[in-house]
Coordinates of C-alpha atoms in Angstrom, one line a residue:
M1 CA 67.8 133.7 33.3
V2 CA 65.4 131.9 35.7
S3 CA 64.0 128.6 34.5
P4 CA 60.2 128.1 34.2
H5 CA 59.9 125.8 37.2
G6 CA 62.2 128.1 39.1
I7 CA 59.8 130.9 38.6
Q8 CA 56.8 128.8 39.7
F9 CA 58.7 127.6 42.8
A10 CA 59.8 131.2 43.8
A11 CA 56.2 132.5 43.3
H12 CA 54.9 129.6 45.5
L13 CA 57.4 130.5 48.3
I14 CA 56.4 134.2 48.2
S15 CA 52.7 133.1 48.3
S16 CA 53.4 130.9 51.3
F17 CA 55.2 133.6 53.3
Y18 CA 53.6 136.9 52.1
G19 CA 50.4 136.1 50.4
E20 CA 48.9 135.9 46.9
L21 CA 49.2 139.6 46.0
C22 CA 52.9 139.7 46.7
S23 CA 53.3 136.4 44.8
K24 CA 51.6 137.9 41.8
V25 CA 53.8 141.0 41.8
C26 CA 57.0 138.9 42.3
E27 CA 56.0 136.4 39.5
C28 CA 55.4 139.3 37.2
L29 CA 58.9 140.7 37.8
L30 CA 60.5 137.2 37.4
R31 CA 58.7 136.5 34.1
R32 CA 59.0 140.0 32.5
G33 CA 62.2 141.2 34.1
T34 CA 62.8 144.7 35.4
L35 CA 59.7 147.0 35.4
T36 CA 58.5 150.4 36.5
L37 CA 55.7 150.8 39.0
A38 CA 53.3 151.7 36.1
Q39 CA 54.2 148.6 34.2
I40 CA 53.7 146.3 37.2
I41 CA 50.3 147.8 37.8
Q42 CA 49.4 147.3 34.1
S43 CA 50.7 143.7 34.0
T44 CA 49.2 142.5 37.3
E45 CA 45.9 144.4 37.0
L46 CA 46.2 145.2 40.7
S47 CA 45.4 148.5 42.2
R48 CA 48.2 151.0 42.6
E49 CA 47.8 150.8 46.4
N50 CA 48.1 147.0 46.4
V51 CA 51.2 147.1 44.2
I52 CA 52.9 149.7 46.3
N53 CA 52.2 147.7 49.5
C54 CA 53.5 144.5 47.9
L55 CA 56.7 146.2 46.7
R56 CA 57.3 147.6 50.2
V57 CA 57.0 144.1 51.7
L58 CA 59.2 142.5 49.1
I59 CA 61.9 145.2 49.4
H60 CA 61.8 144.9 53.1
Q61 CA 62.2 141.1 52.9
N62 CA 65.2 141.5 50.4
C63 CA 63.2 139.9 47.6
V64 CA 63.1 143.0 45.3
Q65 CA 65.7 145.7 44.6
A66 CA 64.8 149.2 43.3
F67 CA 67.1 151.4 41.3
A68 CA 66.8 154.6 39.2
V69 CA 67.8 155.2 35.6
Q70 CA 67.7 158.3 33.4
R71 CA 65.4 158.2 30.4
E72 CA 65.0 160.5 27.4
G73 CA 61.8 162.6 27.6
A74 CA 59.2 162.9 24.9
F75 CA 59.7 165.4 22.1
G76 CA 60.4 168.8 23.6
E77 CA 60.6 167.4 27.1
A78 CA 63.6 167.2 29.4
Q79 CA 65.2 163.9 30.5
R80 CA 63.6 162.3 33.6
I81 CA 64.5 159.9 36.3
V82 CA 62.6 156.6 36.4
T83 CA 62.6 154.1 39.3
Q84 CA 62.6 150.4 38.3
Y85 CA 62.2 147.2 40.3
M86 CA 63.7 143.8 39.8
A87 CA 63.1 140.5 41.7
L88 CA 66.0 138.9 43.5
F89 CA 65.5 135.2 42.7
N90 CA 68.4 133.9 44.9
N91 CA 67.1 135.7 48.0
I92 CA 63.6 134.3 47.4
I93 CA 64.9 130.7 47.3
H94 CA 66.9 131.4 50.5
K95 CA 63.6 131.8 52.3
L96 CA 63.4 128.0 52.1
R97 CA 66.7 127.7 53.9
A98 CA 65.8 129.9 56.9
P99 CA 65.7 126.9 59.3
K100 CA 69.2 125.8 58.2
F101 CA 70.5 129.4 58.5
M102 CA 69.1 129.8 62.0
Q103 CA 70.6 126.5 63.1
I104 CA 74.0 127.6 61.9
V105 CA 73.7 130.9 63.8
S106 CA 72.2 129.4 67.0
E107 CA 74.9 126.7 67.2
E108 CA 77.6 129.3 67.1
L109 CA 76.1 132.5 68.6
G110 CA 72.5 132.1 69.7
K111 CA 69.2 133.4 68.2
D112 CA 69.0 135.9 65.3
G113 CA 65.9 138.0 64.7
L114 CA 66.9 139.4 61.3
M115 CA 65.9 136.1 59.6
Q116 CA 62.2 136.8 60.3
H117 CA 62.2 140.6 59.9
G118 CA 64.1 141.0 56.7
R119 CA 66.0 144.2 57.5
L120 CA 66.3 146.3 60.7
S121 CA 68.2 149.1 62.1
L122 CA 70.2 148.6 65.4
K123 CA 67.6 150.7 67.2
R124 CA 64.7 148.5 65.9
I125 CA 66.6 145.4 66.9
I126 CA 66.9 146.7 70.4
D127 CA 63.2 147.7 70.5
R128 CA 62.1 144.3 69.2
N129 CA 64.3 142.4 71.7
E130 CA 62.7 144.4 74.5
Q131 CA 59.2 143.6 73.3
T132 CA 59.8 139.8 72.7
A133 CA 62.4 138.9 75.3
G134 CA 61.5 141.5 77.8
S135 CA 65.2 142.5 78.1
S136 CA 66.0 146.2 78.1
D137 CA 69.8 145.8 78.5
I138 CA 71.1 147.7 75.5
H139 CA 74.7 146.6 76.1
V140 CA 73.8 142.9 75.9
V141 CA 71.9 143.3 72.6
R142 CA 74.8 145.4 71.2
E143 CA 77.3 142.8 72.1
S144 CA 75.2 140.1 70.4
F145 CA 74.9 142.3 67.4
I146 CA 78.7 142.8 67.2
R147 CA 79.3 139.0 67.5
L148 CA 76.9 138.5 64.5
L149 CA 78.8 141.2 62.6
N150 CA 82.2 139.8 63.4
A151 CA 81.1 136.3 62.2
R152 CA 79.8 138.0 59.0
F153 CA 76.3 136.5 59.6
I154 CA 74.9 140.0 59.0
E155 CA 75.8 142.9 56.7
R156 CA 74.7 146.4 55.8
C157 CA 71.7 146.5 53.5
P158 CA 72.3 147.7 49.9
A159 CA 71.3 151.2 49.0
P160 CA 67.5 151.4 48.7
E161 CA 67.5 153.0 45.3
P162 CA 70.9 153.5 43.6
F163 CA 71.1 155.7 40.5
L164 CA 72.7 154.2 37.4
A165 CA 74.5 157.0 35.6
P166 CA 74.3 156.6 31.8
P167 CA 77.6 155.4 30.2
A168 CA 80.0 158.1 29.3
E169 CA 79.9 159.1 25.6
D170 CA 83.6 158.6 25.2
E171 CA 83.5 155.0 26.3
A172 CA 84.1 152.9 23.2
P173 CA 82.8 149.3 23.0
A174 CA 85.4 146.6 23.5
K175 CA 86.9 145.3 20.2
R176 CA 86.6 141.7 19.2
R177 CA 89.8 139.7 19.5
G178 CA 90.9 136.5 17.9
A179 CA 90.0 133.1 19.3
K180 CA 93.5 132.7 20.8
S181 CA 93.6 136.0 22.6
A182 CA 92.3 136.5 26.2
K183 CA 88.6 136.5 26.6
I184 CA 86.9 139.8 27.3
A185 CA 84.3 139.9 30.0
E186 CA 80.8 140.3 28.7
P187 CA 79.3 143.7 29.4
K188 CA 77.2 143.8 32.6
T189 CA 73.4 143.8 32.3
T190 CA 71.4 146.6 33.8
E191 CA 70.4 144.4 36.7
Q192 CA 74.0 143.5 37.4
R193 CA 75.0 147.1 37.4
A194 CA 72.2 148.0 39.7
L195 CA 73.2 145.3 42.2
A196 CA 76.8 146.5 42.1
A197 CA 75.8 150.1 42.6
A198 CA 73.5 149.2 45.5
A199 CA 76.1 147.1 47.3
P200 CA 77.9 148.9 50.2
M201 CA 81.7 149.5 49.9
E202 CA 83.5 146.4 51.3
S203 CA 85.2 148.5 53.9
M204 CA 81.7 149.5 55.2
R205 CA 79.8 146.3 54.7
F206 CA 80.6 144.9 58.1
S207 CA 81.5 148.1 59.9
M208 CA 79.6 149.4 63.0
E209 CA 80.3 153.0 62.0
M210 CA 76.8 154.6 62.1
D211 CA 77.6 157.5 59.8
N212 CA 76.1 157.5 56.3
L213 CA 78.0 155.4 53.7
P214 CA 80.5 157.4 51.7
E215 CA 79.9 157.6 48.0
K216 CA 81.9 155.4 45.8
N217 CA 84.7 157.0 43.7
D218 CA 83.4 157.9 40.3
D219 CA 86.7 156.6 38.8
E220 CA 85.9 153.1 40.1
S221 CA 82.7 152.7 38.2
S222 CA 80.2 154.6 36.1
D223 CA 77.5 152.9 38.3
S224 CA 78.3 154.9 41.4
V225 CA 75.4 155.9 43.6
T226 CA 74.7 159.6 43.3
H227 CA 72.5 161.7 45.6
R228 CA 71.8 164.9 43.8
K229 CA 69.0 167.4 44.5
K230 CA 67.8 166.9 40.9
R231 CA 67.4 163.2 41.7
K232 CA 65.2 163.9 44.6
Q233 CA 63.1 166.4 42.6
D234 CA 62.6 164.1 39.6
V235 CA 61.6 160.9 41.4
L236 CA 58.0 160.1 40.9
K237 CA 55.8 160.6 44.0
S238 CA 54.4 157.1 43.6
D239 CA 57.9 155.6 44.0
E240 CA 58.5 157.7 47.1
D241 CA 55.5 155.9 48.5
V242 CA 57.2 152.6 47.9
L243 CA 60.6 153.6 49.2
D244 CA 60.3 154.6 52.8
A245 CA 62.1 157.9 53.4
N246 CA 63.1 156.8 57.0
D247 CA 64.8 153.6 55.6
K248 CA 66.9 155.8 53.4
K249 CA 68.3 157.7 56.4
E250 CA 68.9 154.8 58.7
V251 CA 71.6 152.2 58.5
L252 CA 69.8 149.0 58.0
W253 CA 71.2 145.5 58.5
R254 CA 70.2 142.1 57.0
V255 CA 71.2 138.5 57.0
N256 CA 74.4 137.8 54.9
F257 CA 73.1 135.0 52.7
E258 CA 76.5 134.7 51.0
E259 CA 78.3 133.6 54.2
L260 CA 75.6 131.3 55.4
V261 CA 75.2 129.6 52.0
R262 CA 79.0 129.2 51.8
R263 CA 78.9 127.3 55.2
L264 CA 76.1 125.1 53.9
R265 CA 78.0 124.3 50.7
T266 CA 81.1 123.5 52.7
K267 CA 79.1 121.2 55.0
A268 CA 77.4 119.5 52.1
C269 CA 80.6 118.9 50.2
I270 CA 82.3 117.4 53.3
S271 CA 79.3 115.1 54.0
Y272 CA 79.2 113.9 50.4
V273 CA 83.0 113.1 50.4
K274 CA 82.6 111.2 53.7
T275 CA 79.8 109.1 52.2
K276 CA 81.3 108.4 48.8
I277 CA 85.0 108.1 49.7
N278 CA 85.8 107.9 53.5
D279 CA 86.0 110.0 56.7
E280 CA 89.7 110.8 56.2
A281 CA 89.0 112.3 52.7
G282 CA 86.3 114.4 54.4
I283 CA 88.7 115.6 57.1
V284 CA 91.3 116.6 54.4
L285 CA 88.6 118.4 52.4
S286 CA 87.4 120.3 55.5
A287 CA 91.0 121.4 56.1
I288 CA 91.5 122.6 52.6
L289 CA 88.2 124.5 52.6
D290 CA 89.2 126.2 55.9
L291 CA 92.6 127.2 54.4
S292 CA 91.3 128.4 51.1
G293 CA 88.2 130.3 52.3
R294 CA 85.7 129.3 49.7
P295 CA 87.1 127.2 46.9
E296 CA 83.9 125.0 46.8
S297 CA 82.3 127.7 44.7
R298 CA 82.8 126.8 41.1
Q299 CA 82.7 130.3 39.7
K300 CA 84.9 131.7 42.5
A301 CA 87.4 128.9 42.8
E302 CA 91.1 129.9 42.7
K303 CA 92.0 127.8 39.7
T304 CA 95.7 128.4 40.1
A305 CA 95.9 128.3 43.9
Y306 CA 98.1 125.8 45.5
L307 CA 98.4 124.8 49.1
S308 CA 101.5 123.4 50.6
M309 CA 101.5 120.0 52.2
N310 CA 102.8 121.4 55.5
A311 CA 99.9 123.9 55.6
I312 CA 97.3 121.1 54.9
Y313 CA 98.9 118.8 57.5
D314 CA 98.8 121.6 60.1
E315 CA 95.1 122.1 59.5
V316 CA 94.2 118.4 59.3
I317 CA 95.6 117.6 62.8
K318 CA 93.4 120.3 64.3
K319 CA 90.3 118.5 63.1
E320 CA 88.5 115.8 65.0
G321 CA 89.9 112.5 63.9
G322 CA 92.8 114.1 62.1
L323 CA 95.4 114.0 64.8
G324 CA 96.5 110.4 63.8
M325 CA 96.9 111.1 60.1
D326 CA 100.4 111.3 58.6
F327 CA 101.6 112.7 55.3
E328 CA 101.1 109.5 53.4
R329 CA 97.5 109.1 54.4
I330 CA 96.8 112.8 53.6
R331 CA 98.4 112.3 50.1
V332 CA 96.1 109.3 49.5
S333 CA 93.1 111.5 50.4
L334 CA 94.3 114.3 48.2
D335 CA 94.6 111.9 45.3
Q336 CA 91.1 110.6 45.9
L337 CA 89.8 114.2 45.9
G338 CA 91.4 114.7 42.4
C339 CA 93.9 117.4 43.5
E340 CA 96.8 118.0 41.2
T341 CA 100.4 117.9 42.6
L342 CA 103.0 120.6 42.1
S343 CA 106.5 119.7 43.2
T344 CA 109.2 122.4 43.2
G345 CA 112.3 121.0 44.9
L346 CA 111.6 120.2 48.5
D347 CA 108.3 122.0 48.4
E348 CA 105.2 119.9 47.8
S349 CA 101.9 121.7 46.9
Y350 CA 98.5 120.7 45.7
S351 CA 96.1 122.5 43.4
I352 CA 92.6 122.8 44.8
G353 CA 91.1 124.1 41.5
T354 CA 87.5 123.2 40.6
H355 CA 88.0 119.5 41.5
L356 CA 86.5 120.0 44.9
S357 CA 83.2 121.2 43.6
S358 CA 82.8 119.0 40.6
F359 CA 84.8 115.9 41.1
S360 CA 81.8 113.6 41.0
Y361 CA 78.8 115.2 42.8
F362 CA 77.0 116.5 39.7
N363 CA 77.7 113.4 37.6
A364 CA 76.4 111.2 40.4
V365 CA 73.2 113.2 40.6
V366 CA 72.6 113.2 36.8
E367 CA 73.6 109.6 36.4
S368 CA 70.9 108.6 39.0
V369 CA 68.3 110.5 37.0
V370 CA 69.4 108.8 33.8
L371 CA 69.2 105.4 35.5
R372 CA 65.7 105.9 36.8
R373 CA 64.4 107.5 33.6
Y374 CA 66.1 105.5 30.8
G375 CA 67.3 102.2 32.3
R376 CA 70.6 100.4 33.0
E377 CA 72.0 100.4 29.5
A378 CA 71.4 104.1 29.0
Y379 CA 73.1 104.7 32.4
R380 CA 76.2 102.8 31.2
V381 CA 76.3 104.9 27.9
F382 CA 75.8 108.2 29.7
R383 CA 78.4 107.3 32.4
L384 CA 81.0 106.5 29.7
L385 CA 80.5 109.8 27.9
S386 CA 80.4 111.7 31.1
K387 CA 83.8 110.3 32.2
A388 CA 85.3 110.7 28.7
G389 CA 84.6 114.4 28.6
R390 CA 85.0 114.4 24.8
F391 CA 83.3 113.2 21.6
L392 CA 83.1 109.5 21.1
E393 CA 81.9 107.6 18.0
T394 CA 78.8 105.3 18.1
D395 CA 80.9 102.2 17.5
K396 CA 83.3 103.1 20.3
I397 CA 80.3 103.7 22.7
S398 CA 78.7 100.4 21.7
D399 CA 81.9 98.4 22.2
S400 CA 82.9 100.0 25.5
T401 CA 79.4 99.6 27.1
F402 CA 78.7 96.1 25.7
V403 CA 75.4 97.4 24.3
E404 CA 74.2 96.3 20.8
K405 CA 74.9 99.0 18.2
K406 CA 71.2 99.3 17.2
D407 CA 70.2 99.6 20.8
A408 CA 73.1 102.1 21.5
I409 CA 71.9 104.2 18.6
K410 CA 68.3 104.3 20.0
I411 CA 69.6 105.3 23.4
L412 CA 71.9 108.0 22.1
Y413 CA 69.1 109.5 20.0
K414 CA 66.8 109.5 22.9
L415 CA 69.3 111.2 25.2
W416 CA 70.2 113.7 22.5
K417 CA 66.5 114.5 21.9
D418 CA 66.1 115.2 25.6
D419 CA 69.2 117.5 25.6
Y420 CA 71.3 115.2 27.6
L421 CA 73.9 114.8 24.8
H422 CA 75.4 116.9 22.1
M423 CA 75.7 115.3 18.6
E424 CA 77.8 116.2 15.6
K425 CA 78.1 114.7 12.1
V426 CA 81.7 114.2 11.0
M427 CA 83.0 113.3 7.5
S428 CA 85.8 110.8 7.5
S429 CA 88.9 111.5 5.5
G430 CA 90.5 109.3 2.9
A431 CA 89.5 107.9 -0.5
R432 CA 86.1 106.5 0.6
Q433 CA 84.5 109.3 2.6
S434 CA 81.7 108.4 4.9
L435 CA 79.5 110.2 7.4
F436 CA 79.5 109.1 11.1
L437 CA 78.2 110.5 14.3
V438 CA 80.1 111.5 17.4
W439 CA 78.5 112.2 20.9
R440 CA 79.4 113.9 24.1
V441 CA 77.6 115.1 27.3
N442 CA 76.4 118.7 27.0
K443 CA 77.1 119.5 30.7
Q444 CA 76.1 123.1 30.8
T445 CA 72.7 122.6 29.2
L446 CA 72.2 119.4 31.1
W447 CA 72.9 120.9 34.5
E448 CA 70.4 123.7 33.8
Q449 CA 67.8 121.2 32.8
V450 CA 68.4 119.1 35.9
L451 CA 68.2 122.2 38.1
D452 CA 64.9 123.1 36.5
E453 CA 63.6 119.6 37.2
M454 CA 64.8 120.0 40.8
Y455 CA 62.8 123.2 41.2
H456 CA 59.7 121.3 39.8
A457 CA 60.3 118.5 42.3
A458 CA 60.7 120.9 45.2
L459 CA 57.5 122.7 44.2
N460 CA 55.6 119.4 44.2
L461 CA 57.0 118.5 47.6
R462 CA 55.9 121.8 49.1
L463 CA 52.4 121.4 47.6
R464 CA 52.2 117.8 48.9
I465 CA 53.2 118.9 52.4
A466 CA 50.5 121.6 52.3
H467 CA 48.0 119.1 51.1
E468 CA 48.8 116.6 53.8
Q469 CA 48.5 119.4 56.5
D470 CA 45.1 120.5 55.1
R471 CA 43.8 117.0 54.9
G472 CA 44.8 116.2 58.5
K473 CA 44.1 119.5 60.1
E474 CA 41.1 118.2 62.0
V475 CA 43.1 115.5 63.7
L476 CA 46.2 117.8 64.2
Q477 CA 44.0 120.4 66.0
L478 CA 42.5 117.9 68.5
P479 CA 43.7 118.0 72.1
R480 CA 46.2 115.2 73.0
E481 CA 43.8 113.6 75.4
K482 CA 41.3 113.0 72.6
L483 CA 43.8 111.2 70.3
V484 CA 42.8 107.6 71.1
R485 CA 42.7 104.4 69.0
E486 CA 42.1 105.2 65.3
L487 CA 42.7 108.9 65.8
E488 CA 46.0 108.3 67.5
K489 CA 47.1 106.0 64.6
K490 CA 46.1 108.7 62.1
Y491 CA 47.9 111.4 64.0
K492 CA 51.1 109.3 64.1
L493 CA 50.8 108.5 60.4
L494 CA 50.4 112.2 59.5
G495 CA 53.5 112.9 61.6
K496 CA 55.6 110.2 59.8
V497 CA 54.5 111.4 56.4
R498 CA 55.4 115.0 57.2
V499 CA 58.8 114.0 58.5
I500 CA 59.5 112.0 55.3
L501 CA 58.3 114.8 53.0
E502 CA 60.2 117.6 54.8
S503 CA 63.4 115.6 55.0
S504 CA 63.1 114.9 51.3
L505 CA 62.6 118.6 50.7
M506 CA 65.7 119.5 52.8
N507 CA 67.9 117.0 50.9
L508 CA 66.6 118.2 47.6
D509 CA 67.3 121.8 48.6
E510 CA 70.9 120.8 49.3
A511 CA 71.2 119.5 45.8
I512 CA 69.6 122.6 44.4
M513 CA 71.9 124.8 46.3
L514 CA 75.0 123.0 45.0
F515 CA 73.8 122.9 41.4
H516 CA 72.7 126.6 41.4
D517 CA 75.6 128.1 43.3
F518 CA 78.3 126.1 41.5

């Protein structure tokens, strides 16, 4: 579920890159969820032609995914196939990170044209390179393409319109289990099923094989992509106008956001550790992240994975500044990072768990918000509860933070009212029963709220940058020789303001990326 300010921010980005009409269509999908073409036309009150053109642009730019489902017909009518469209919020937000992505690619491999063009076939990439760079050497372009593919900076595009087969009738819903039994994964939403069905097989995702993708095994998933003659006959003509027939036949390629975001997260985590702890801890973290692949992702972290000390040491000494580190110094850094130790005889291993992603970054961000918004005493109260990780009584909080009880109660109620804390009423046991309150940080709700506030701040920064550019456009458009005296001062001031605003936006986006993806 996308937060309110997240929707506004995404709609603003689409408006900036692709215009107001595309923004209106995208915002409609973000607010209302998955819709058919007719429903989008009705909701946006745009013409059919405008909606079709907007959907074509958004699909091409990886901001919208189409998929087909089977629906029951009206009384006496046969079942029909309906194409639906959903907005891809994550991909929209990634548009803001294009400069960072291009910097990663250019530092390692050189320029990449897919970032600007959304999705292209290899033939179109070669044609565009000939038009822009004037180079007609197909072998050079192909080699560059293969390097991008080997680095996993690009991947095959999802299927343009996967068909979601209805669940089999003999599939029984999962039974509820007791609280102590293993948790059952929640059933996937239609949108999750569509994304899974559209995704290419992992063996083909980074393959240069130019044949059509093989169909997934029906035994693997009921969401397999099917290409039947009936499917082609039943699709509405209006949706065929949206989904380019040529794009269905070609193998298209796009930027692999997952890999690029992983690299940005890794870089951000290491930078944070170096700032808050020291350079040696950053070197050790970098080594661990390289060994484990992607443990910085909170959802995908290998909670039971352990790395041996020898493996960590071998990776550390490869890093710049790590050659002089010995086992003892590495152990100190591992302890500072919050890694757990597992000793089995002569073997010494460390758990990388979720500590690397959550050891203090999120708390530090939220604590700074509490300090600015509620003051020093509230900051001490919140910090105590955040570190405790459990319910604490009002008296215990007051005594531990050296805040008067009446003031502590006011602070706690204020934080609870703003959804920073969770409160419960507990009845004491014994002859004289009394009611008292216990408090703890409601981290999941709190992080969602902070993330929404970050989207709001990012939107305001984008609007401020646009305002400053518009206000100073007359000065910015003047030739350099005319920028003298007051005009020169104004020009330099506009440049400084823009640098400050854009660097603030880049730093804020880094925090958004970590909060959202963890």
